[in-house]
Structures are given as structure tokens and as C-alpha cells.
PDB file of C-alpha atoms in Angstrom:
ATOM      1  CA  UNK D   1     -76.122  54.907-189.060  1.00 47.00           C
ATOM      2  CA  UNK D   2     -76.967  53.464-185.637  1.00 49.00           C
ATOM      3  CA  UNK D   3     -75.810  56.103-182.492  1.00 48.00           C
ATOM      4  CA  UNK D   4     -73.970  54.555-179.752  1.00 53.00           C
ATOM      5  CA  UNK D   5     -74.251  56.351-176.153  1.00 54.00           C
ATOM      6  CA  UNK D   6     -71.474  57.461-174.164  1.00 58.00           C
ATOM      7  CA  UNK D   7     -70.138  54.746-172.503  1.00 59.00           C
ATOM      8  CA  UNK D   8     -71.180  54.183-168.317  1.00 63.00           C
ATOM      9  CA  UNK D   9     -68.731  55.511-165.780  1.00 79.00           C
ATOM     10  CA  UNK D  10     -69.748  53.926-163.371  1.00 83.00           C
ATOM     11  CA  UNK D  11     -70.007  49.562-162.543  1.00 89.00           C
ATOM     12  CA  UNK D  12     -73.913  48.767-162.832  1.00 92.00           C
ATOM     13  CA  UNK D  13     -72.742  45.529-160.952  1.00 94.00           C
ATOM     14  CA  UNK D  14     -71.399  47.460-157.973  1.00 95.00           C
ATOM     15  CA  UNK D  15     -74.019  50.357-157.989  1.00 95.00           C
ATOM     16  CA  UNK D  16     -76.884  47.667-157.819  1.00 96.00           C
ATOM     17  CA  UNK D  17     -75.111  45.973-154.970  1.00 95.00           C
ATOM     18  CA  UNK D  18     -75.157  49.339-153.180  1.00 96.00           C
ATOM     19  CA  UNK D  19     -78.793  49.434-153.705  1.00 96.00           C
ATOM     20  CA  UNK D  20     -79.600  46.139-152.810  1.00 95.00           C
ATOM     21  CA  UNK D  21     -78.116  47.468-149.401  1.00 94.00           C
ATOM     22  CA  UNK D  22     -79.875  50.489-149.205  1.00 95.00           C
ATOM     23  CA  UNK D  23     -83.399  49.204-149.957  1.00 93.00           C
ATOM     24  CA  UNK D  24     -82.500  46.208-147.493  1.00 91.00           C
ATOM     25  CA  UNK D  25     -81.604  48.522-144.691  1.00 91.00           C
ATOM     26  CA  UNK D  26     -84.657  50.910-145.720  1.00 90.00           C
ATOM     27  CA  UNK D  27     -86.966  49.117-147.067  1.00 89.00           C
ATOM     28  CA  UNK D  28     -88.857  50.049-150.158  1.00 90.00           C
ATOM     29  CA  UNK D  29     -90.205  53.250-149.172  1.00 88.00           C
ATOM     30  CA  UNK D  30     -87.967  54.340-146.808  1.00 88.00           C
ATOM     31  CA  UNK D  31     -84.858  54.427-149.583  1.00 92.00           C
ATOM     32  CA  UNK D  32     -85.583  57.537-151.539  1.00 93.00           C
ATOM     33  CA  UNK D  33     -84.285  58.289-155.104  1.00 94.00           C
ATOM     34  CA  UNK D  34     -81.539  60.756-153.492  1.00 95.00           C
ATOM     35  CA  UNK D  35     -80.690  58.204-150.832  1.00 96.00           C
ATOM     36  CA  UNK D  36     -80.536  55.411-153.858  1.00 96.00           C
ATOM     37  CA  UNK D  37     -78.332  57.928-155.955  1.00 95.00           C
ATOM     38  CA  UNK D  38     -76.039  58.706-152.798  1.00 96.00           C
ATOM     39  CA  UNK D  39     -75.387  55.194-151.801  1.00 95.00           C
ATOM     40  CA  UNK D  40     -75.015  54.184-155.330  1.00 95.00           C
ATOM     41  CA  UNK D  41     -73.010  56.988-156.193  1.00 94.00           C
ATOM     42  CA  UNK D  42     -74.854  58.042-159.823  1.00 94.00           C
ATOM     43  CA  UNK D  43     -77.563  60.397-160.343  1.00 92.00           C
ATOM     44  CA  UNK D  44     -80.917  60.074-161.145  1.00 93.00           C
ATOM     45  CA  UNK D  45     -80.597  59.928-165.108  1.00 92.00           C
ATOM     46  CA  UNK D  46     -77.810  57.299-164.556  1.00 92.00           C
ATOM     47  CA  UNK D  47     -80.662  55.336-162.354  1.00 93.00           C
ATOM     48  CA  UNK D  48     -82.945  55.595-165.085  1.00 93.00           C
ATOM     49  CA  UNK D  49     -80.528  54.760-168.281  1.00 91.00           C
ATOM     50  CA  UNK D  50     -79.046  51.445-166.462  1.00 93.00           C
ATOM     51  CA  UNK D  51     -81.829  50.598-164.204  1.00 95.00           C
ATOM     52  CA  UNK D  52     -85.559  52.034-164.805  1.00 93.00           C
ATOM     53  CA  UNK D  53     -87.718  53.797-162.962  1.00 93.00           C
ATOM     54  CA  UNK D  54     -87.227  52.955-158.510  1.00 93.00           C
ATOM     55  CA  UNK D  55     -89.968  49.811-158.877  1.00 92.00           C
ATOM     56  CA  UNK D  56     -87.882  48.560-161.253  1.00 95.00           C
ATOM     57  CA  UNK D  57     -84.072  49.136-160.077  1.00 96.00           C
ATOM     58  CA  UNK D  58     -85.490  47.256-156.810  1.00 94.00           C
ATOM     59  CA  UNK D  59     -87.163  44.015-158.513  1.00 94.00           C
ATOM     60  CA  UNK D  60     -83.167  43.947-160.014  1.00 96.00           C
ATOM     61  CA  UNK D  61     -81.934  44.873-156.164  1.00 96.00           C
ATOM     62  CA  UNK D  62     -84.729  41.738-154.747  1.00 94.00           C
ATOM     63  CA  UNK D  63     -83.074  39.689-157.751  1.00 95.00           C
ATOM     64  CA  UNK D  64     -79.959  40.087-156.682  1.00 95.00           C
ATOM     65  CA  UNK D  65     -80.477  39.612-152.841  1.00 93.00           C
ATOM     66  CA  UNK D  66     -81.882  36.172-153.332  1.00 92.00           C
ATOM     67  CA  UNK D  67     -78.882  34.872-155.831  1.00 94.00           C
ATOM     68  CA  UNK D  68     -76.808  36.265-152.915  1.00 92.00           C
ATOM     69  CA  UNK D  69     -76.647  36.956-149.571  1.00 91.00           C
ATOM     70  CA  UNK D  70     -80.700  35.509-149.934  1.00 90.00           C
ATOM     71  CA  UNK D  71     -79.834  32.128-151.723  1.00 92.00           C
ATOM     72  CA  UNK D  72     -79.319  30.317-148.963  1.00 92.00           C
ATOM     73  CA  UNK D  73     -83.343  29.679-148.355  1.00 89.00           C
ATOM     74  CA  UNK D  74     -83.440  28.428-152.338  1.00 90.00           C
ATOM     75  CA  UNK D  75     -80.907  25.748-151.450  1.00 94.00           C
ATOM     76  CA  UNK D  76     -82.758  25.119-148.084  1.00 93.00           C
ATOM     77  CA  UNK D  77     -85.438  24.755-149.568  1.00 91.00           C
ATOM     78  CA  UNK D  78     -83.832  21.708-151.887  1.00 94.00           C
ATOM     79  CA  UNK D  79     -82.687  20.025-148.951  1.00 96.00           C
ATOM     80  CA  UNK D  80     -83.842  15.651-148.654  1.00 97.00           C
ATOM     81  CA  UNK D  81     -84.692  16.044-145.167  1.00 97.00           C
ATOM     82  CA  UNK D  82     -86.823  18.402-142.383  1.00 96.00           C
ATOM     83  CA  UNK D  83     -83.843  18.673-140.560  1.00 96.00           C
ATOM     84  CA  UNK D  84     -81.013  19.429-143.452  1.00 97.00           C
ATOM     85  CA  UNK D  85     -83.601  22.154-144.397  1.00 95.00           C
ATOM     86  CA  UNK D  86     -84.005  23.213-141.026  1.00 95.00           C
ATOM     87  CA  UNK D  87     -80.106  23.392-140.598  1.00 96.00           C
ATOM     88  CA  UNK D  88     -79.501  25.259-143.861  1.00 95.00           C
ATOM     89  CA  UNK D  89     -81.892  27.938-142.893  1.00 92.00           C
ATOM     90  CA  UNK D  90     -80.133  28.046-139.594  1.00 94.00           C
ATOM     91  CA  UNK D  91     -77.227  28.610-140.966  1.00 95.00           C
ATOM     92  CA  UNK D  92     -78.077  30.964-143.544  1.00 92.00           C
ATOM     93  CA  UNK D  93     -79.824  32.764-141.990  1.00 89.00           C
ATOM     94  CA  UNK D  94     -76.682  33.685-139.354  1.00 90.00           C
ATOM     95  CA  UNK D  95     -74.216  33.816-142.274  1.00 89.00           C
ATOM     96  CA  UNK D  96     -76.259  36.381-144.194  1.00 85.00           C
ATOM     97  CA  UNK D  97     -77.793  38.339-141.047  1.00 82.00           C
ATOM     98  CA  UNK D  98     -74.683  38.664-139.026  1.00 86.00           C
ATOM     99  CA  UNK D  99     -72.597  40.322-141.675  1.00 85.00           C
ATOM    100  CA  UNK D 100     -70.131  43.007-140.833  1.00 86.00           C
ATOM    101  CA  UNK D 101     -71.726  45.878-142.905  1.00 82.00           C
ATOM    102  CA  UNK D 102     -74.617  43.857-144.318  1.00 84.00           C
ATOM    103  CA  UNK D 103     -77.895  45.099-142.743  1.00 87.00           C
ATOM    104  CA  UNK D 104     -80.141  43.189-140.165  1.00 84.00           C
ATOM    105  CA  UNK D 105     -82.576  41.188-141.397  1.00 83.00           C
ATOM    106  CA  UNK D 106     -84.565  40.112-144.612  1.00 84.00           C
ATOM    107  CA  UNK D 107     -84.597  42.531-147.725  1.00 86.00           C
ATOM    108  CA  UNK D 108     -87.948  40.734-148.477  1.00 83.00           C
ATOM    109  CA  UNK D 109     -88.998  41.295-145.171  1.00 79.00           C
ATOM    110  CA  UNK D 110     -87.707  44.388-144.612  1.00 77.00           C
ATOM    111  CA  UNK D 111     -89.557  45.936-147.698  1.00 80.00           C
ATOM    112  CA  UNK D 112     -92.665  43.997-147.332  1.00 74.00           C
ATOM    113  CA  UNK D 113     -93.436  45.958-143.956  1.00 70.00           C
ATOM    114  CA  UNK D 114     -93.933  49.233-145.873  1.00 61.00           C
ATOM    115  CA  UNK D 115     -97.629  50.087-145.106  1.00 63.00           C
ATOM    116  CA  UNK D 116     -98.040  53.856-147.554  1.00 74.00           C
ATOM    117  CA  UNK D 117     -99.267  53.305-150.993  1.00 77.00           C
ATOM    118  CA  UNK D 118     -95.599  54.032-152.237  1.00 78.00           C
ATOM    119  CA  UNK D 119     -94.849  50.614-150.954  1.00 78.00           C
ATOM    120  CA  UNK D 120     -97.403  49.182-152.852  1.00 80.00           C
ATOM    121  CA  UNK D 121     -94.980  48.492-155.910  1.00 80.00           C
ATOM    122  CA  UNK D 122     -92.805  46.786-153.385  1.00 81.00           C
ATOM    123  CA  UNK D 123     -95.876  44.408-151.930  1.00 80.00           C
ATOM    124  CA  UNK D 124     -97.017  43.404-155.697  1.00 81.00           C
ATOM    125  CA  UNK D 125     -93.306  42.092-156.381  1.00 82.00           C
ATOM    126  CA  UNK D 126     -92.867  40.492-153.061  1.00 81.00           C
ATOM    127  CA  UNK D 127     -95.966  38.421-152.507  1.00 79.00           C
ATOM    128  CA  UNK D 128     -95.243  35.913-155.212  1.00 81.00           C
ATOM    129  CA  UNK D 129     -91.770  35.268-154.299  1.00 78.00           C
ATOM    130  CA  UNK D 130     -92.477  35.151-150.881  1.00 72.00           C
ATOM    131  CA  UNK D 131     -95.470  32.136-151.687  1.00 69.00           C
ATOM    132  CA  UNK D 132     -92.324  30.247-153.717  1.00 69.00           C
ATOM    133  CA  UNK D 133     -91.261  29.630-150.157  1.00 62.00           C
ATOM    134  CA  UNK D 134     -94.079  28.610-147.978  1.00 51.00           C
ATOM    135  CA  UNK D 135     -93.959  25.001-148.187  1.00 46.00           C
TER     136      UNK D 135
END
């Protein structure tokens, strides 16, 4: 007979969104595992059960940045003319950067500036979805 965990206490939906805010106001190496399980409110094993391992809970945190407050370049991006894409990014950009209680900047960015070889993980991810925006 199959064994069925305890069920989560916790919304994975609303503890990734937390994430997604911590490693975009951090970056990927500066958000460490007991900053992640502060702002998300869980602990580690919770992290682990519903997420993975840190590389992996922010490739789901990057995911969910660009169907959200990052989407706006995506739909830029599908834009008939130099100037509708040029006004969508404008746009977007102040939308998703000027926020109340968002952070400043790009998560992709942000994280792509660590320089340690903990940020490494972070660089792999980011330099392919970055190149699925240079024109």
C-alpha cells in the first residue's frame, strides 16, 4: 500500500512568490538558505520537499519572475513594430520596477551580477534566457 505524506502547511504558490522577491532583491548569492526560509516562512526540509535544493527553488523563482512581474519583455518582444516594442519595454519596465514593495531592478539582472563561484549555478541558468532576448 502506497504512503501518502503529511499534507503542506504552508501555500508553495505564495512561499515561491516570497522567494522570487528575496533572490530579486539579493540576488543569487546574496539570499541565503536562512534568509530564503525567513522570507518564505518554511524551513529548510520544507524548501527541499516542495522545491529542491537553492539552484533549483530559484530556476522555479526566475520562472516565475518572467510569467510575472518579468513578462512584459516576452510580449515586447512580440510587438509588429521598433517602436510598439520600444514602448512596451518602456512601460514595463516602469510598471514592474516602480512597484510599492517589489524590489528595484531585474531579477535576471540582479542575480547575474554575482561574481563567487556560488553564483555560478545562477550564471548557467541565466545566460540562455537572457540570449532568448537579444534580438
Amino acid at each position: 500500500m502506497a504512503r501518502t505524506g503529511r499534507p503542506r502547511s504552508f501555500d508553495t504558490d505564495e512561499a515561491l512568490d516570497k522567494a522570487m522577491r528575496q533572490f530579486w532583491a539579493e540576488g543569487y548569492e546574496g539570499a541565503s538558505l536562512n534568509e530564503l526560509t525567513e522570507a518564505m516562512g518554511i524551513n529548510r526540509r520544507s524548501i527541499y520537499a516542495a522545491y529542491g535544493n537553492k539552484e533549483q527553488l530559484f530556476r522555479k523563482a526566475v520562472d516565475r519572475y518572467l510569467e510575472g512581474p518579468g513578462a512584459f519583455v516576452a510580449e515586447a518582444l512580440e510587438q509588429p513594430t521598433a517602436r510598439a516594442v520600444a514602448e512596451t519595454m518602456l512601460h514595463g519596465c516602469a510598471d514592474a520596477y516602480t512597484t510599492r514593495g517589489c524590489p528595484r531592478g531585474c531579477l535576471l539582472v540582479q542575480s547575474a551580477l554575482a561574481c563567487g563561484p556560488e553564483g555560478e549555478p545562477a550564471r548557467r541558468d541565466l545566460v540562455p534566457r537572457q540570449a532568448t532576448f537579444a534580438p
